[in-house]
């Protein structure tokens, strides 16, 4: 049984253009029909301009299998010195029994370049674990960095659980996201060199008394498709066949991504080759959308929005306290226009009271003399 993918939000479905939002086929108006393929979703785009030439279910989530190793490359290639030599640990070799591996040995010493070649030529899950550890300190930290890189690239529907693409709960990507990730990879000269390498030698380990051996590139596109630039194959029982491939022709570089394919009647890389042929046959101005640039989504989210107009300021009047209260407030605030009149009034009042009292005292004295 396949895991239930996360729901695609309207914002995610609209990334790259409204035409890419549907689950079905989208092609430029008037273009020939694309080849019939068994892939459940796919996309063809221009590596240089970012123009999307056609797609089917561009934003429909699928399981990546080993095409996820491209996200590992996009994350760690710039961090690691290809000449660095590291020792493989037992944890690096903790992979699903029977899954693809280079054949690293516990205690073996391998250069980072050898590990990249083992990852991309032989789809080594042991090499993936080791590269994630070397790039971030641990395999788990490497996966976290991969997810952060996916967000930076705009691949918002991609979530990695393993560095190798071995199935894990909640691990998904889309044909559109894979194109963003592949575009970042093919912009790196080292990746382009590794992806076109046909064979390489895994070095002997004298300390372990083990000899070296040769590995070959499993991507048949580089042998059989004129102008091939390389790519990545993938397969698990759950994901079925996935594929990413790129090629150049007539001054154009195109990339194809596909998920959920079956190997019959033709294999995944052959389906990719057919879609590349279709893309190269379209006019240069053909388009159904575009690949977003790294950081574009973050920049859009950071743009300031027009703030709502502020409500007009209201003047709050002080509470009414009557004439006396108002006068006392103005005196307290030092208003001389009120202090001087009040002082005069107070003086008059005091003088009047004093005069009245004096007159009363005089009458009392006269009355006292009469009694005597």
CSV table of C-alpha atoms in Angstrom, one decimal:
chain,number,residue,atom,x,y,z
A,1,UNK,CA,0.0,0.0,0.0
A,2,UNK,CA,1.2,3.5,-0.8
A,3,UNK,CA,1.3,6.1,1.9
A,4,UNK,CA,-1.2,9.0,1.7
A,5,UNK,CA,0.6,12.1,0.5
A,6,UNK,CA,0.0,15.4,2.1
A,7,UNK,CA,-2.7,17.6,0.7
A,8,UNK,CA,-1.5,20.1,-1.9
A,9,UNK,CA,-2.4,23.7,-1.0
A,10,UNK,CA,-3.6,26.1,-3.7
A,11,UNK,CA,-0.5,28.1,-3.1
A,12,UNK,CA,1.7,25.1,-3.8
A,13,UNK,CA,-0.2,24.1,-6.8
A,14,UNK,CA,0.2,27.6,-8.3
A,15,UNK,CA,4.0,27.7,-8.0
A,16,UNK,CA,5.5,28.3,-11.5
A,17,UNK,CA,2.2,29.2,-13.1
A,18,UNK,CA,-1.6,28.6,-12.8
A,19,UNK,CA,-1.4,26.2,-15.8
A,20,UNK,CA,0.6,23.7,-13.7
A,21,UNK,CA,-2.0,23.5,-10.9
A,22,UNK,CA,-3.9,20.6,-12.3
A,23,UNK,CA,-3.3,16.9,-12.0
A,24,UNK,CA,-3.5,16.2,-15.7
A,25,UNK,CA,-1.6,17.0,-18.9
A,26,UNK,CA,-0.6,20.5,-19.8
A,27,UNK,CA,1.2,21.3,-23.1
A,28,UNK,CA,1.7,24.5,-25.2
A,29,UNK,CA,-1.3,25.3,-27.4
A,30,UNK,CA,-0.9,23.8,-30.9
A,31,UNK,CA,2.0,21.5,-29.8
A,32,UNK,CA,2.1,17.9,-30.9
A,33,UNK,CA,0.9,15.4,-28.3
A,34,UNK,CA,3.7,14.2,-25.9
A,35,UNK,CA,4.6,10.5,-26.0
A,36,UNK,CA,2.6,8.1,-24.0
A,37,UNK,CA,4.5,7.1,-20.9
A,38,UNK,CA,3.7,5.0,-17.8
A,39,UNK,CA,5.0,7.6,-15.4
A,40,UNK,CA,2.2,9.0,-13.2
A,41,UNK,CA,3.7,12.5,-13.2
A,42,UNK,CA,6.4,14.2,-15.3
A,43,UNK,CA,7.8,17.6,-16.3
A,44,UNK,CA,10.1,18.9,-19.1
A,45,UNK,CA,11.9,22.2,-18.6
A,46,UNK,CA,14.7,24.3,-20.0
A,47,UNK,CA,17.7,24.2,-17.6
A,48,UNK,CA,19.0,27.7,-18.6
A,49,UNK,CA,15.8,29.8,-18.9
A,50,UNK,CA,13.7,27.8,-16.4
A,51,UNK,CA,10.8,27.7,-18.9
A,52,UNK,CA,8.5,24.7,-18.3
A,53,UNK,CA,7.6,23.2,-21.7
A,54,UNK,CA,5.1,20.6,-20.6
A,55,UNK,CA,4.0,18.6,-17.6
A,56,UNK,CA,1.5,16.1,-16.2
A,57,UNK,CA,0.7,16.4,-12.6
A,58,UNK,CA,3.6,18.8,-11.9
A,59,UNK,CA,2.6,19.3,-8.3
A,60,UNK,CA,1.2,15.9,-7.5
A,61,UNK,CA,3.2,14.3,-4.7
A,62,UNK,CA,5.1,11.1,-5.4
A,63,UNK,CA,7.8,9.0,-3.8
A,64,UNK,CA,11.3,9.9,-5.0
A,65,UNK,CA,13.4,6.7,-4.6
A,66,UNK,CA,17.0,7.4,-5.4
A,67,UNK,CA,16.3,10.6,-7.4
A,68,UNK,CA,16.4,12.0,-3.8
A,69,UNK,CA,20.2,11.6,-4.0
A,70,UNK,CA,20.1,14.7,-6.2
A,71,UNK,CA,18.9,16.8,-3.2
A,72,UNK,CA,21.8,15.4,-1.2
A,73,UNK,CA,24.1,16.5,-3.9
A,74,UNK,CA,22.5,20.0,-4.2
A,75,UNK,CA,23.0,20.3,-0.4
A,76,UNK,CA,26.4,18.9,0.3
A,77,UNK,CA,28.5,19.4,-2.9
A,78,UNK,CA,29.6,22.9,-2.0
A,79,UNK,CA,30.3,21.9,1.6
A,80,UNK,CA,32.8,19.1,1.1
A,81,UNK,CA,36.3,19.1,-0.2
A,82,UNK,CA,36.5,16.4,-2.9
A,83,UNK,CA,40.0,15.5,-1.8
A,84,UNK,CA,39.0,15.0,1.9
A,85,UNK,CA,39.6,11.4,3.0
A,86,UNK,CA,37.2,9.9,5.6
A,87,UNK,CA,36.7,6.6,7.3
A,88,UNK,CA,33.5,4.7,6.9
A,89,UNK,CA,31.6,3.7,10.1
A,90,UNK,CA,29.3,0.9,10.8
A,91,UNK,CA,26.4,3.4,11.0
A,92,UNK,CA,27.2,4.5,7.4
A,93,UNK,CA,26.5,0.9,6.2
A,94,UNK,CA,23.2,0.7,8.1
A,95,UNK,CA,21.0,0.4,4.9
A,96,UNK,CA,18.1,-1.8,3.9
A,97,UNK,CA,19.4,-5.4,3.1
A,98,UNK,CA,19.5,-5.9,-0.7
A,99,UNK,CA,19.4,-2.2,-1.5
A,100,UNK,CA,21.9,-0.6,-3.8
A,101,UNK,CA,25.3,0.0,-2.3
A,102,UNK,CA,28.8,0.8,-3.5
A,103,UNK,CA,30.4,-1.8,-1.2
A,104,UNK,CA,32.1,0.5,1.4
A,105,UNK,CA,33.8,-1.3,4.2
A,106,UNK,CA,33.7,-0.4,7.9
A,107,UNK,CA,37.1,1.2,8.6
A,108,UNK,CA,37.7,1.8,4.9
A,109,UNK,CA,39.2,5.1,3.8
A,110,UNK,CA,37.6,6.9,0.9
A,111,UNK,CA,37.9,10.3,-0.6
A,112,UNK,CA,34.8,12.5,-0.9
A,113,UNK,CA,35.1,12.4,-4.7
A,114,UNK,CA,35.0,8.6,-4.6
A,115,UNK,CA,31.9,8.8,-2.5
A,116,UNK,CA,30.2,11.2,-4.9
A,117,UNK,CA,31.0,8.8,-7.8
A,118,UNK,CA,29.7,5.9,-5.8
A,119,UNK,CA,26.5,7.8,-5.1
A,120,UNK,CA,25.8,8.9,-8.7
A,121,UNK,CA,27.1,6.0,-10.7
A,122,UNK,CA,26.1,3.1,-8.5
A,123,UNK,CA,23.3,4.8,-6.4
A,124,UNK,CA,25.1,3.7,-3.3
A,125,UNK,CA,23.0,4.1,-0.2
A,126,UNK,CA,26.1,3.6,2.0
A,127,UNK,CA,27.7,6.5,0.2
A,128,UNK,CA,24.6,8.6,0.8
A,129,UNK,CA,24.7,8.0,4.5
A,130,UNK,CA,28.4,8.8,4.7
A,131,UNK,CA,28.2,12.0,2.7
A,132,UNK,CA,25.2,13.2,4.8
A,133,UNK,CA,27.3,12.5,8.0
A,134,UNK,CA,30.4,14.3,6.6
A,135,UNK,CA,28.4,17.3,5.5
A,136,UNK,CA,26.4,17.9,8.6
A,137,UNK,CA,27.9,15.8,11.5
A,138,UNK,CA,25.3,13.0,11.4
A,139,UNK,CA,23.0,11.3,9.0
A,140,UNK,CA,19.9,12.8,10.7
A,141,UNK,CA,21.5,16.3,10.6
A,142,UNK,CA,22.2,15.8,6.9
A,143,UNK,CA,18.6,15.0,6.2
A,144,UNK,CA,17.6,18.2,8.1
A,145,UNK,CA,20.0,20.2,5.9
A,146,UNK,CA,18.5,18.6,2.8
A,147,UNK,CA,15.0,19.7,3.8
A,148,UNK,CA,16.3,23.2,4.5
A,149,UNK,CA,17.9,23.3,1.0
A,150,UNK,CA,14.7,22.1,-0.6
A,151,UNK,CA,12.9,25.1,0.9
A,152,UNK,CA,15.7,27.5,-0.3
A,153,UNK,CA,15.3,26.1,-3.8
A,154,UNK,CA,11.5,26.6,-3.7
A,155,UNK,CA,10.8,22.9,-3.6
A,156,UNK,CA,8.1,23.3,-0.9
A,157,UNK,CA,6.5,19.9,-1.5
A,158,UNK,CA,9.7,17.9,-1.0
A,159,UNK,CA,10.3,16.3,2.4
A,160,UNK,CA,13.3,13.9,2.9
A,161,UNK,CA,13.4,11.3,5.6
A,162,UNK,CA,16.5,9.4,4.4
A,163,UNK,CA,19.5,10.8,2.5
A,164,UNK,CA,19.5,8.0,0.0
A,165,UNK,CA,15.8,7.9,-1.0
A,166,UNK,CA,15.1,4.6,0.7
A,167,UNK,CA,11.4,4.8,1.6
A,168,UNK,CA,10.4,6.4,4.8
A,169,UNK,CA,7.1,7.7,6.3
A,170,UNK,CA,6.2,11.1,5.0
A,171,UNK,CA,8.9,11.2,2.3
A,172,UNK,CA,7.6,12.9,-0.9
A,173,UNK,CA,8.5,15.1,-3.7
A,174,UNK,CA,7.0,16.2,-7.1
A,175,UNK,CA,8.1,16.3,-10.7
A,176,UNK,CA,8.2,20.1,-10.4
A,177,UNK,CA,10.4,20.0,-7.2
A,178,UNK,CA,12.7,17.5,-8.8
A,179,UNK,CA,13.3,19.9,-11.7
A,180,UNK,CA,14.2,22.7,-9.3
A,181,UNK,CA,16.7,20.4,-7.5
A,182,UNK,CA,18.1,19.1,-10.8
A,183,UNK,CA,18.6,22.6,-12.1
A,184,UNK,CA,20.7,23.4,-9.0
A,185,UNK,CA,22.8,20.2,-9.5
A,186,UNK,CA,23.5,20.8,-13.2
A,187,UNK,CA,24.7,24.4,-12.3
A,188,UNK,CA,27.6,22.7,-10.5
A,189,UNK,CA,30.6,21.8,-12.6
A,190,UNK,CA,31.6,19.0,-10.3
A,191,UNK,CA,28.2,17.4,-10.5
A,192,UNK,CA,28.2,17.6,-14.3
A,193,UNK,CA,31.5,15.8,-14.4
A,194,UNK,CA,30.4,13.1,-12.0
A,195,UNK,CA,27.1,12.6,-13.8
A,196,UNK,CA,28.9,11.9,-17.1
A,197,UNK,CA,31.5,9.6,-15.7
A,198,UNK,CA,31.1,6.2,-17.2
A,199,UNK,CA,33.2,4.2,-14.7
A,200,UNK,CA,35.5,4.6,-11.8
A,201,UNK,CA,37.7,2.5,-9.5
A,202,UNK,CA,36.8,2.0,-5.8
A,203,UNK,CA,40.2,1.9,-4.1
A,204,UNK,CA,41.7,-1.1,-2.4
A,205,UNK,CA,41.9,-1.1,1.4
A,206,UNK,CA,45.3,-2.6,2.3
A,207,UNK,CA,44.7,-2.3,6.0
A,208,UNK,CA,41.6,-4.4,5.7
A,209,UNK,CA,43.2,-6.7,3.2
A,210,UNK,CA,40.6,-6.0,0.6
A,211,UNK,CA,41.2,-5.2,-3.1
A,212,UNK,CA,39.7,-2.5,-5.2
A,213,UNK,CA,37.0,-2.9,-7.9
A,214,UNK,CA,35.3,-1.0,-10.7
A,215,UNK,CA,31.8,0.4,-10.8
A,216,UNK,CA,29.9,1.6,-13.9
A,217,UNK,CA,27.3,4.4,-14.4
A,218,UNK,CA,23.8,2.9,-14.3
A,219,UNK,CA,22.2,5.8,-16.2
A,220,UNK,CA,21.9,4.4,-19.8
A,221,UNK,CA,21.0,7.9,-21.1
A,222,UNK,CA,24.7,8.9,-21.1
A,223,UNK,CA,25.6,5.9,-23.4
A,224,UNK,CA,22.6,6.0,-25.8
A,225,UNK,CA,21.3,9.5,-26.1
A,226,UNK,CA,23.2,12.1,-28.1
A,227,UNK,CA,24.0,15.2,-26.1
A,228,UNK,CA,23.2,13.5,-22.8
A,229,UNK,CA,24.3,15.5,-19.7
A,230,UNK,CA,23.5,12.8,-17.1
A,231,UNK,CA,20.9,12.4,-14.4
A,232,UNK,CA,19.8,9.9,-11.8
A,233,UNK,CA,17.7,6.7,-11.8
A,234,UNK,CA,15.6,5.5,-8.9
A,235,UNK,CA,13.6,2.5,-7.9
A,236,UNK,CA,11.9,1.0,-4.9
A,237,UNK,CA,8.9,-1.4,-4.7
A,238,UNK,CA,6.9,1.5,-3.2
A,239,UNK,CA,8.0,4.3,-5.5
A,240,UNK,CA,8.3,2.2,-8.7
A,241,UNK,CA,10.7,3.8,-11.2
A,242,UNK,CA,11.7,7.5,-11.0
A,243,UNK,CA,14.0,9.3,-13.3
A,244,UNK,CA,15.8,12.6,-13.8
A,245,UNK,CA,17.8,13.2,-17.1
A,246,UNK,CA,19.2,16.1,-19.0
A,247,UNK,CA,20.6,16.7,-22.5
A,248,UNK,CA,21.6,19.5,-24.8
A,249,UNK,CA,20.8,20.0,-28.5
A,250,UNK,CA,20.8,23.0,-30.8
A,251,UNK,CA,22.1,25.3,-28.0
A,252,UNK,CA,19.3,24.3,-25.6
A,253,UNK,CA,19.6,22.3,-22.4
A,254,UNK,CA,16.5,20.5,-21.2
A,255,UNK,CA,15.8,18.4,-18.1
A,256,UNK,CA,13.1,15.8,-17.7
A,257,UNK,CA,11.7,14.4,-14.4
A,258,UNK,CA,9.3,11.6,-13.9
A,259,UNK,CA,7.8,9.6,-11.0
A,260,UNK,CA,5.8,6.4,-10.5
A,261,UNK,CA,6.8,4.8,-13.8
A,262,UNK,CA,6.7,1.1,-14.8
A,263,UNK,CA,9.6,-0.5,-16.7
A,264,UNK,CA,7.3,-1.9,-19.4
A,265,UNK,CA,6.9,-1.4,-22.3
A,266,UNK,CA,10.0,0.8,-21.9
A,267,UNK,CA,12.3,1.6,-19.0
A,268,UNK,CA,12.3,4.9,-17.1
A,269,UNK,CA,15.3,6.4,-18.8
A,270,UNK,CA,13.8,5.6,-22.2
A,271,UNK,CA,10.5,7.4,-21.2
A,272,UNK,CA,12.7,10.3,-20.2
A,273,UNK,CA,14.5,10.2,-23.5
A,274,UNK,CA,11.2,10.3,-25.4
A,275,UNK,CA,10.0,13.3,-23.4
A,276,UNK,CA,13.3,15.0,-24.1
A,277,UNK,CA,12.8,14.5,-27.8
A,278,UNK,CA,9.3,15.9,-27.6
A,279,UNK,CA,10.7,19.0,-25.7
A,280,UNK,CA,13.5,19.6,-28.2
A,281,UNK,CA,10.9,19.5,-31.0
A,282,UNK,CA,8.9,22.4,-29.5
A,283,UNK,CA,9.5,26.1,-30.5
A,284,UNK,CA,11.9,28.0,-28.2
A,285,UNK,CA,9.1,30.3,-27.1
A,286,UNK,CA,6.8,27.4,-26.1
A,287,UNK,CA,5.8,27.6,-22.4
A,288,UNK,CA,3.3,26.4,-19.9
A,289,UNK,CA,5.0,27.9,-16.8
A,290,UNK,CA,8.4,28.4,-15.3
A,291,UNK,CA,10.8,27.1,-12.6
A,292,UNK,CA,11.1,29.6,-9.7
A,293,UNK,CA,14.5,30.9,-8.7
A,294,UNK,CA,16.1,29.9,-5.4
A,295,UNK,CA,14.8,32.2,-2.6
A,296,UNK,CA,12.0,33.6,-4.7
A,297,UNK,CA,9.3,32.3,-2.4
A,298,UNK,CA,11.0,33.8,0.7
A,299,UNK,CA,11.4,37.1,-1.1
A,300,UNK,CA,7.8,37.2,-2.0
A,301,UNK,CA,6.8,36.4,1.6
A,302,UNK,CA,9.0,39.1,2.9
A,303,UNK,CA,7.5,41.9,0.7
A,304,UNK,CA,5.8,44.5,2.9
A,305,UNK,CA,2.1,44.6,2.4
A,306,UNK,CA,0.1,47.9,2.2
A,307,UNK,CA,-0.9,48.6,5.8
A,308,UNK,CA,-4.6,49.6,6.3
A,309,UNK,CA,-5.2,53.3,6.6
A,310,UNK,CA,-4.9,54.5,10.1
A,311,UNK,CA,-8.2,55.7,11.7
A,312,UNK,CA,-8.3,59.5,12.0
A,313,UNK,CA,-7.0,60.7,15.3
A,314,UNK,CA,-9.7,61.8,17.8
A,315,UNK,CA,-9.2,64.6,20.2
A,316,UNK,CA,-10.4,63.5,23.6
A,317,UNK,CA,-11.8,66.3,25.6
A,318,UNK,CA,-11.2,66.4,29.4
A,319,UNK,CA,-14.2,65.6,31.5
A,320,UNK,CA,-16.3,68.6,32.4
A,321,UNK,CA,-15.7,69.8,36.0
A,322,UNK,CA,-17.7,73.0,36.1
A,323,UNK,CA,-16.3,76.6,36.2
A,324,UNK,CA,-14.6,76.2,39.6
A,325,UNK,CA,-13.0,72.9,38.7
A,326,UNK,CA,-11.8,74.4,35.4
A,327,UNK,CA,-10.4,77.4,37.1
A,328,UNK,CA,-8.5,75.3,39.7
A,329,UNK,CA,-7.0,73.1,36.9
A,330,UNK,CA,-5.8,76.2,35.0
A,331,UNK,CA,-4.2,77.6,38.2
A,332,UNK,CA,-2.5,74.3,38.8
A,333,UNK,CA,-1.1,74.4,35.3
A,334,UNK,CA,0.4,77.9,35.9
A,335,UNK,CA,-2.0,79.9,33.8
A,336,UNK,CA,-1.3,83.5,34.9
A,337,UNK,CA,-4.3,84.7,33.1
A,338,UNK,CA,-6.3,82.9,35.7
A,339,UNK,CA,-4.0,83.3,38.7
A,340,UNK,CA,-3.9,87.2,38.7
A,341,UNK,CA,-7.6,87.7,38.7
A,342,UNK,CA,-8.1,85.0,41.3
A,343,UNK,CA,-5.5,86.6,43.5
A,344,UNK,CA,-7.2,90.0,43.3
A,345,UNK,CA,-10.6,88.5,44.0
A,346,UNK,CA,-9.1,86.7,47.0
A,347,UNK,CA,-7.6,89.9,48.3
A,348,UNK,CA,-10.8,91.7,48.0
A,349,UNK,CA,-12.6,88.9,49.7
A,350,UNK,CA,-10.2,88.8,52.6
A,351,UNK,CA,-10.3,92.6,52.9
A,352,UNK,CA,-14.1,92.6,53.0
A,353,UNK,CA,-14.2,89.9,55.6
A,354,UNK,CA,-11.7,91.8,57.8
A,355,UNK,CA,-13.7,95.0,57.5
A,356,UNK,CA,-16.9,93.2,58.5
A,357,UNK,CA,-15.2,91.6,61.5
A,358,UNK,CA,-13.8,94.9,62.6
A,359,UNK,CA,-17.2,96.6,62.5
A,360,UNK,CA,-18.7,93.9,64.6
A,361,UNK,CA,-16.0,94.2,67.2
A,362,UNK,CA,-16.7,98.0,67.4
A,363,UNK,CA,-20.4,97.5,68.0
A,364,UNK,CA,-19.6,94.9,70.7
A,365,UNK,CA,-17.4,97.4,72.6
A,366,UNK,CA,-20.0,100.2,72.6
A,367,UNK,CA,-22.6,97.8,73.9
A,368,UNK,CA,-20.3,96.8,76.7
A,369,UNK,CA,-19.8,100.3,77.9
A,370,UNK,CA,-23.6,100.9,78.3
A,371,UNK,CA,-23.9,97.9,80.7
A,372,UNK,CA,-21.2,99.3,83.1
